[in-house]
Short mmCIF file of C-alpha atoms and ligand atoms in Angstrom, two decimals:
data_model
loop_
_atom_site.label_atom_id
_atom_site.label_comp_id
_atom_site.label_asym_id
_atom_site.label_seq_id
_atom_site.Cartn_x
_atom_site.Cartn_y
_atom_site.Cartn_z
CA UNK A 1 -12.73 -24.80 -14.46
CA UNK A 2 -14.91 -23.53 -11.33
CA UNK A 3 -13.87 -20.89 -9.48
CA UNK A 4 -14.88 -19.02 -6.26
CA UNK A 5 -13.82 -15.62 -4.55
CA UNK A 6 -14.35 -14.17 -1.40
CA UNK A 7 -13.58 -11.05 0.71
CA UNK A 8 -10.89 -10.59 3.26
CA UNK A 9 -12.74 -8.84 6.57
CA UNK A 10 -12.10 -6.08 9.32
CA UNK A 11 -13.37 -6.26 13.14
CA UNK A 12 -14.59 -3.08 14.11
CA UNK A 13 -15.71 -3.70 17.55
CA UNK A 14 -15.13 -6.50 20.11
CA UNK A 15 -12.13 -8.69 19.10
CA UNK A 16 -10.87 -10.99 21.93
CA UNK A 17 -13.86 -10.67 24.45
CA UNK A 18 -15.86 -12.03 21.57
CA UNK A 19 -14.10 -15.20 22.36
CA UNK A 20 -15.50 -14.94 25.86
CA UNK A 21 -19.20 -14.88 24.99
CA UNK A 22 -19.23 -11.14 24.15
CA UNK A 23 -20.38 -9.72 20.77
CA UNK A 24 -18.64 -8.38 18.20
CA UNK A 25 -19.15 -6.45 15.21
CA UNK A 26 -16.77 -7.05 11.85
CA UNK A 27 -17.70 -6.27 8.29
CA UNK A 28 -15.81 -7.56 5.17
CA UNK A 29 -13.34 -5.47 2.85
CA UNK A 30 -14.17 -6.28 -0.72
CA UNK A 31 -10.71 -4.90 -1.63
CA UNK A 32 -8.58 -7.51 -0.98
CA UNK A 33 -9.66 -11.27 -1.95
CA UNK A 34 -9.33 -15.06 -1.63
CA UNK A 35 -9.65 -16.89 -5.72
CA UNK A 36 -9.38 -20.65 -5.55
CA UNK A 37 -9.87 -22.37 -8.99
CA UNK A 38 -10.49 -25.99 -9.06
CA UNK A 39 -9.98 -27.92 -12.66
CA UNK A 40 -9.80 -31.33 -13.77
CA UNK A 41 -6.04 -32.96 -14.39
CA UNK A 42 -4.48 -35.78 -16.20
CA UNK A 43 -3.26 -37.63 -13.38
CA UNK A 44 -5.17 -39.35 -10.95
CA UNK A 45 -3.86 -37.01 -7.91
CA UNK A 46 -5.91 -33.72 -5.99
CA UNK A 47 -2.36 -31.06 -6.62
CA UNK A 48 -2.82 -27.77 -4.55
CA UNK A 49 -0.98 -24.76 -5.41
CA UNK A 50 -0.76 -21.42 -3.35
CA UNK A 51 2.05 -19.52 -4.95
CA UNK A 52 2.04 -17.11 -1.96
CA UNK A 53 2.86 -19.57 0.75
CA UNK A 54 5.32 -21.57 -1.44
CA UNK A 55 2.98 -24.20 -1.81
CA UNK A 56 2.73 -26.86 -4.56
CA UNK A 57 2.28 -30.57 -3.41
CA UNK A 58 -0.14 -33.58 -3.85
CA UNK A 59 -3.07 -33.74 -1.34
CA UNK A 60 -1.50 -37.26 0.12
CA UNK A 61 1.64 -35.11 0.66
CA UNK A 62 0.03 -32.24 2.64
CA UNK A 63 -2.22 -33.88 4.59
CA UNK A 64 -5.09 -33.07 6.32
CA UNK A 65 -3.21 -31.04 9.60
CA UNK A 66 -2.64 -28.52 6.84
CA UNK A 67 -5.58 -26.07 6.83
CA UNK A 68 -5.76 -26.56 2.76
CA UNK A 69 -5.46 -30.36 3.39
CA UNK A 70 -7.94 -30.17 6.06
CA UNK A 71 -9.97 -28.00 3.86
CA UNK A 72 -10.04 -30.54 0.48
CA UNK A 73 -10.82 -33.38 3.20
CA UNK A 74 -13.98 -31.50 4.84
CA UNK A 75 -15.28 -30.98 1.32
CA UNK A 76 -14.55 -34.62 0.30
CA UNK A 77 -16.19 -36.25 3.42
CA UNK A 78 -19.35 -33.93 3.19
CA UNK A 79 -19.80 -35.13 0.14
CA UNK A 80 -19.18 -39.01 0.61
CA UNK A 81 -16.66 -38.66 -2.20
CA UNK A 82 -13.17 -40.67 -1.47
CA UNK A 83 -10.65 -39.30 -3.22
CA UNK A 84 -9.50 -42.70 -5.27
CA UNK A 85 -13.43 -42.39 -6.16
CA UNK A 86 -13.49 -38.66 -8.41
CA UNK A 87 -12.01 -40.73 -11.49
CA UNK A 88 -9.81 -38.05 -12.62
CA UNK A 89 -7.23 -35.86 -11.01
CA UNK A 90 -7.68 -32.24 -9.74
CA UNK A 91 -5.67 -29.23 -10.00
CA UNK A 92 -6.88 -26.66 -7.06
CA UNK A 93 -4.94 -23.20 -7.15
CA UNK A 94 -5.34 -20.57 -4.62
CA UNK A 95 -4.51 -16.91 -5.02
CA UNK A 96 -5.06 -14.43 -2.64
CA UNK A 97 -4.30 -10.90 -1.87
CA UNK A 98 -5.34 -10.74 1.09
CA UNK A 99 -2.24 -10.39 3.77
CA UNK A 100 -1.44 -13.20 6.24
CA UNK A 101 -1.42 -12.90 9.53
CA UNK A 102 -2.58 -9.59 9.61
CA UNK A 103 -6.00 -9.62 11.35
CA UNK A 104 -7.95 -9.34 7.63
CA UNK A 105 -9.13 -13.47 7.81
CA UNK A 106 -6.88 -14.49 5.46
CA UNK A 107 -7.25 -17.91 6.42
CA UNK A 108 -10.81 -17.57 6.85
CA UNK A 109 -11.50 -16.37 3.19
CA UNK A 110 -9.18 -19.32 1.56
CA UNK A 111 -11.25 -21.81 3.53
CA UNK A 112 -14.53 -20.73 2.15
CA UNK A 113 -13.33 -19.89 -1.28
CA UNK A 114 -12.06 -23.28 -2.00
CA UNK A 115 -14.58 -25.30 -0.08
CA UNK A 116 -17.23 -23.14 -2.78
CA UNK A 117 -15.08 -24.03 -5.77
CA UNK A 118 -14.68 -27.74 -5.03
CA UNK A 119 -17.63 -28.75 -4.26
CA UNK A 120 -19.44 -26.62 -7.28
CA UNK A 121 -16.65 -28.46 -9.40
CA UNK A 122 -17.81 -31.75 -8.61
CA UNK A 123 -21.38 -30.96 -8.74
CA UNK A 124 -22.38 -30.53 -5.14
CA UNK A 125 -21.98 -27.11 -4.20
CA UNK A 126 -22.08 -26.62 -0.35
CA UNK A 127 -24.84 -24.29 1.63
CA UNK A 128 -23.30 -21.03 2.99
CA UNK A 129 -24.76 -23.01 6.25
CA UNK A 130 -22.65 -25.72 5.93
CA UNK A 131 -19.22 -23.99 4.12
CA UNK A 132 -19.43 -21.62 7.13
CA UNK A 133 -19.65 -24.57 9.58
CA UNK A 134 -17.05 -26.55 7.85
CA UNK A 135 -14.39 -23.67 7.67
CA UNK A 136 -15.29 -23.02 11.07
CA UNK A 137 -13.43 -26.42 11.82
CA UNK A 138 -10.39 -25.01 10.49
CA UNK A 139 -10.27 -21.81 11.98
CA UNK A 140 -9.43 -24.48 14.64
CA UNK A 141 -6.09 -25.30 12.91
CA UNK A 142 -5.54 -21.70 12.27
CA UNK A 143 -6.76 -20.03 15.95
CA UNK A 144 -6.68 -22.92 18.46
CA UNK A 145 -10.59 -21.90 20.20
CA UNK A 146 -11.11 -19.42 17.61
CA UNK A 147 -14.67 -17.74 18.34
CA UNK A 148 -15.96 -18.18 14.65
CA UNK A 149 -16.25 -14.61 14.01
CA UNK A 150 -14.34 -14.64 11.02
CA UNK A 151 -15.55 -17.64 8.95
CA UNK A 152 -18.91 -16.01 9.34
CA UNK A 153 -18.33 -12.52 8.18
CA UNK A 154 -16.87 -13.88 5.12
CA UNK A 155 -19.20 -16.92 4.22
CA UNK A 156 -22.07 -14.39 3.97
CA UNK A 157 -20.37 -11.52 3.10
CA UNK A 158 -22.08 -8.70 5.08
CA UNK A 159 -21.38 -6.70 8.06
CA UNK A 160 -22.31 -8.31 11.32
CA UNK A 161 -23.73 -8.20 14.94
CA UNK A 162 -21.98 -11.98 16.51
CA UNK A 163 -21.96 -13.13 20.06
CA UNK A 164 -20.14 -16.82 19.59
CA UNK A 165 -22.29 -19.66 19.15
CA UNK A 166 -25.46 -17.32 18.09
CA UNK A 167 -26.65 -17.41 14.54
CA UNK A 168 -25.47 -13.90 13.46
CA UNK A 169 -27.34 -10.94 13.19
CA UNK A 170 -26.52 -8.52 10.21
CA UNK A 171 -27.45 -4.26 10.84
CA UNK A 172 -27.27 -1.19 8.65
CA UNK A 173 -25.08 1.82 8.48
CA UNK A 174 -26.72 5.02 8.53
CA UNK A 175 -24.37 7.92 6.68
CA UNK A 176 -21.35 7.80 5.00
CA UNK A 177 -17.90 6.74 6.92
CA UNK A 178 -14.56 5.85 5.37
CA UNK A 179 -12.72 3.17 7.06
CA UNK A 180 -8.87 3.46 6.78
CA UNK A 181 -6.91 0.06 7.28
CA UNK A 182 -3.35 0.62 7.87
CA UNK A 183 -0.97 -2.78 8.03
CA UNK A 184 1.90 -2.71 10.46
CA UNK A 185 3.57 -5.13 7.95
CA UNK A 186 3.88 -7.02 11.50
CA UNK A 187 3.02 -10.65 10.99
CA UNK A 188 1.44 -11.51 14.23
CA UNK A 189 -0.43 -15.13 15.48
CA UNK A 190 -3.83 -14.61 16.58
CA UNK A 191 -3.57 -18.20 18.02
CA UNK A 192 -0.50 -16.75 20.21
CA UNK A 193 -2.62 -13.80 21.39
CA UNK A 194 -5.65 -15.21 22.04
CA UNK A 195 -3.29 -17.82 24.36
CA UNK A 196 -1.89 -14.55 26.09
CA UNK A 197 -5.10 -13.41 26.81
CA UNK A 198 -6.42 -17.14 28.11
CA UNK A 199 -3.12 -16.98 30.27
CA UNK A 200 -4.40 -13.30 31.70
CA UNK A 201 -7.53 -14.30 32.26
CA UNK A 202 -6.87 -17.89 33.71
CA UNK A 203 -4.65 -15.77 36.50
CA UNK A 204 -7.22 -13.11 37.41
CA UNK A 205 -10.85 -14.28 35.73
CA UNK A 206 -12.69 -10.80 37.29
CA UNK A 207 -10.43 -8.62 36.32
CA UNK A 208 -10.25 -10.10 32.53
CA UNK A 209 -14.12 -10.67 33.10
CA UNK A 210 -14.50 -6.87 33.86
CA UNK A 211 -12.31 -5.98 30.84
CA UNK A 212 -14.56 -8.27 28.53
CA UNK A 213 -17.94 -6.90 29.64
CA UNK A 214 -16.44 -3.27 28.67
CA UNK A 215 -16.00 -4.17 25.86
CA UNK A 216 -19.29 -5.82 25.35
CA UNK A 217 -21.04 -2.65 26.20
CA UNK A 218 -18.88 -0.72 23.34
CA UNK A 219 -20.18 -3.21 21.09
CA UNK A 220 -23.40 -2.76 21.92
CA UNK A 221 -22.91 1.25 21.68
CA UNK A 222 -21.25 1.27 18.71
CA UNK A 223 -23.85 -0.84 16.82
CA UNK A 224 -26.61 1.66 17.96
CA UNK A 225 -24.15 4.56 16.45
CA UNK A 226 -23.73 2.73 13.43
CA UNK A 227 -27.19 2.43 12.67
CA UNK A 228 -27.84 6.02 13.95
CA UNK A 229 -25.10 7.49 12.07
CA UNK A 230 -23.92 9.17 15.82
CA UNK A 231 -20.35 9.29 13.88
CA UNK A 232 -18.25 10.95 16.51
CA UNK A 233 -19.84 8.63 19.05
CA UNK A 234 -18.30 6.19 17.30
CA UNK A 235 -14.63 7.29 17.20
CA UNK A 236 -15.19 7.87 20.59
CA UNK A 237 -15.97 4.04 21.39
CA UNK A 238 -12.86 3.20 19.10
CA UNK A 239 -10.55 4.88 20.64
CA UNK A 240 -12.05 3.29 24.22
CA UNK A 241 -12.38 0.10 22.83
CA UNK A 242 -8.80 0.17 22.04
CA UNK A 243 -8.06 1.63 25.71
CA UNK A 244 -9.18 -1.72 26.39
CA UNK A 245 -7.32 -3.94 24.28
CA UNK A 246 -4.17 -2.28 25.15
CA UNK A 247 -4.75 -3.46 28.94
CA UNK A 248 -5.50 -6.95 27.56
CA UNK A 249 -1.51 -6.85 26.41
CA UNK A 250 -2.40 -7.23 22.79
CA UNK A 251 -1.52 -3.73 21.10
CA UNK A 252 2.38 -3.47 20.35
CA UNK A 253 4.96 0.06 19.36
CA UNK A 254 4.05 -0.36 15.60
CA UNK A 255 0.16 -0.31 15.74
CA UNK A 256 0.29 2.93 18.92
CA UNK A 257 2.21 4.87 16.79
CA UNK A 258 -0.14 4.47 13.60
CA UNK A 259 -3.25 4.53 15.56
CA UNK A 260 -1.76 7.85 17.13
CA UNK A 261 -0.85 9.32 13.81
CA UNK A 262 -4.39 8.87 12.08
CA UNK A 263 -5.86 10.04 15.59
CA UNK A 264 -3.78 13.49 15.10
CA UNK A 265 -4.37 13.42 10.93
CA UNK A 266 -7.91 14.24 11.99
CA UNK A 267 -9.53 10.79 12.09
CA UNK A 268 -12.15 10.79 15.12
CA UNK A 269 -11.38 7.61 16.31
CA UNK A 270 -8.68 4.71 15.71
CA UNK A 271 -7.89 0.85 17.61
CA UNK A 272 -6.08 -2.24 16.60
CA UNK A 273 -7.96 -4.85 14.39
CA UNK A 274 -8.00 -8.93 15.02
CA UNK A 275 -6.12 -10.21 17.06
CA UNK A 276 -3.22 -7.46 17.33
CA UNK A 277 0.44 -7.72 18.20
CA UNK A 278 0.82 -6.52 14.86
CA UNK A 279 -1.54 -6.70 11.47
CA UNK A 280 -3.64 -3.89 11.13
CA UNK A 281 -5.22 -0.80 12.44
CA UNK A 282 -8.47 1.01 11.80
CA UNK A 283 -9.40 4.57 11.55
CA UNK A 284 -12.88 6.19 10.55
CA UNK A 285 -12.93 9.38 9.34
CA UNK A 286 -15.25 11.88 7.13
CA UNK A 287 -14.16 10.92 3.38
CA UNK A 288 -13.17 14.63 3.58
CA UNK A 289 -10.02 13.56 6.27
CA UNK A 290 -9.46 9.92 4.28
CA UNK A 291 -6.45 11.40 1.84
CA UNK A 292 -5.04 13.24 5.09
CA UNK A 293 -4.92 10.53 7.22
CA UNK A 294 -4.13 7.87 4.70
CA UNK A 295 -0.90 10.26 4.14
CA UNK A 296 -0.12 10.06 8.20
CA UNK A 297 -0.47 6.50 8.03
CA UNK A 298 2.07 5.68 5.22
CA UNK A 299 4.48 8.70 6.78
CA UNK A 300 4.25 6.72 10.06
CA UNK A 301 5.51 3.76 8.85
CA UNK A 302 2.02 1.76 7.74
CA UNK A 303 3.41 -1.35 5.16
CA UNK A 304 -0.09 -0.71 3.24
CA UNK A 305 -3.15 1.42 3.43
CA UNK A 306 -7.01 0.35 1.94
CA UNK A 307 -9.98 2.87 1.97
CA UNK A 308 -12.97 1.14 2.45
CA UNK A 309 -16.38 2.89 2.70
CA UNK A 310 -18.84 1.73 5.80
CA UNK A 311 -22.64 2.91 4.77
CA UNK A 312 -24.52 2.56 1.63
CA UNK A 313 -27.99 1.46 0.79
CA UNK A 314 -27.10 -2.29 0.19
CA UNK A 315 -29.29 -5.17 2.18
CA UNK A 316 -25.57 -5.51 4.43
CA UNK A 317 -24.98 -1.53 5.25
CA UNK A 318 -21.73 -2.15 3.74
CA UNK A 319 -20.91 -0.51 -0.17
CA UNK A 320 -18.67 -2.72 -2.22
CA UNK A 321 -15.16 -1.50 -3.34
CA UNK A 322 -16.34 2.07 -2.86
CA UNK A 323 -12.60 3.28 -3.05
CA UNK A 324 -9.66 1.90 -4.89
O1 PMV B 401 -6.71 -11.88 13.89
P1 PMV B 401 -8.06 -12.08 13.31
O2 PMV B 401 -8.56 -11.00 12.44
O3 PMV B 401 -8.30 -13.43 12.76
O4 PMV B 401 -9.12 -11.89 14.50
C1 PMV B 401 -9.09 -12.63 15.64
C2 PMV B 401 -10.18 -12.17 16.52
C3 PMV B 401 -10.08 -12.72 17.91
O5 PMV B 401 -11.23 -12.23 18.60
C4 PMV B 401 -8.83 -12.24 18.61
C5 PMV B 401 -10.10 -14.24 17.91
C6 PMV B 401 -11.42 -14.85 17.49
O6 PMV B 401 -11.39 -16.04 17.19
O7 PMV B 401 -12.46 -14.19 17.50
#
């Protein structure tokens, strides 16, 4: 049996305008992952089984529109290996804890998890070069023009600097910072909002344009307070950045109201993560505020809380599964 995990991921900075040609800065959460298993089986069939989606069919039967379909086929063809050609059957399960549709690249992280166990199971294991471009293609199926942001954060597993279409660029926290991730239990479609925002911006392209290049400039602020460890700078941008993406029509009720009750807990800054609508929130506080505004979050209604630490002296500025 081969297996393969990888992490689910947080934008901290720049979602939406980073489909627009502006950058963007994400890092991945080590708490929650994406398993895929691959082993041989009797029969001569590929069977793929998510138990979380309800999923259990024959690779002919799910075909390749599916993103798991779609994901088997990528691996297949890269490797010039027809199915009818393997000479045994596989049995490819996929676990993940990492929640759907909730702006933590769910999608993103099964993609790359089972293109690493299939092809190491038959012998060919992918580059990250060429799992991140190939998952990339299914973001497509997921996101509709999705700006790759998210394959690429969890192929390679480290924080990141990414303007679309640009190899990306990975940068170091200075100091210690607790991230708090708080899940509206909202399950939103990023493809839906990033359509909204297309609509907005295909009715007034300066205004949107304007909107985007703020944006941009917080990104580029926020990764020169990251690296400086300029902490309350940095809840400061948040909260802006946030400002923002509430006038691009993509906050909601449910994610105000917990990104106003971690701002009051004491956390110094707070926005919507992904693509909004729903999923989750961010806050960044001192570890000495986490517990307190962990407590707001679940009081205000938040479906599930993670603590992850920013900072660290690891080659990606990011500390693995610092908290439980
Ligand atoms: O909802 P998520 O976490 O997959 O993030 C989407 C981020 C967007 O900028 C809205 C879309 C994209 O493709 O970058």
């Amino acid at each position: 049996m081969t297996t393969a995990s990888t992490p689910g991921k947080v934008i901290l900075f720049g979602e939406h305008a980073v489909v627009y040609g502006q950058p963007a800065l994400a890092v991945p959460v080590f708490q929650v992952q994406a398993r895929v298993s691959v082993e041989d089986a009797p029969s001569s069939a590929i069977h793929i089984e998510a138990p979380q989606i309800g999923l259990s069919a024959p690779l002919s039967e799910i075909g390749e529109t599916h993103p798991l379909g779609a994901a088997v086929y990528a691996v297949l063809r890269a490797l010039e290996i027809s199915p009818q050609a393997l000479g045994c059957g596989l049995r490819i399960r996929i676990d993940s804890s990492i929640p759907v549709a909730s702006g933590l690249g769910s999608g993103a992280a099964v993609s790359v998890a089972l293109m690493r166990a299939l092809s190491s199971h038959l012998g060919h294991p992918l580059t990250d070069e060429q799992v991140n471009a190939l998952a990339y293609e299914i973001e497509k199926i997921h996101h509709g023009t999705p700006s790759g942001i998210d394959n690429t954060v969890v192929t390679y597993g480290r924080a990141v600097y990414f303007v679309r279409g640009r190899p990306p660029e990975t940068f170091q926290v200075r100091g210690r910072l607790l991230l708090i991730i708080g899940n509206t239990g909202i399950a939103a479609l990023t493809r839906q909002t990033v359509a909204d925002v297309r609509r907005l911006w295909e009715a007034d392209p300066q205004h949107l344009n304007g909107i985007f290049a703020a944006i941009g400039q917080i990104v580029n602020q926020a990764r020169q307070a990251l690296e400086q460890g300029d902490i309350q700078r940095l809840g400061a941008l948040m909260n802006a950045n946030h400002a923002l993406l509430q006038e691009l029509t993509v906050s909601c009720p449910e994610l105000d109201t917990l990104i106003e009750a971690a701002r009051r807990a004491g956390a110094l800054g707070a926005k919507l993560s992904g693509g909004g609508r729903g999923g989750n929130m961010i806050a960044l506080t001192f570890p000495e505020q986490a517990q307190e505004v962990a407590d707001a979050l679940k009081l205000a209604g938040a479906k599930g809380v993670i603590v992850t630490e920013l900072g660290g002296n690891d080659e990606s500025g990011f500390e693995r599964d610092a908290l439980a």
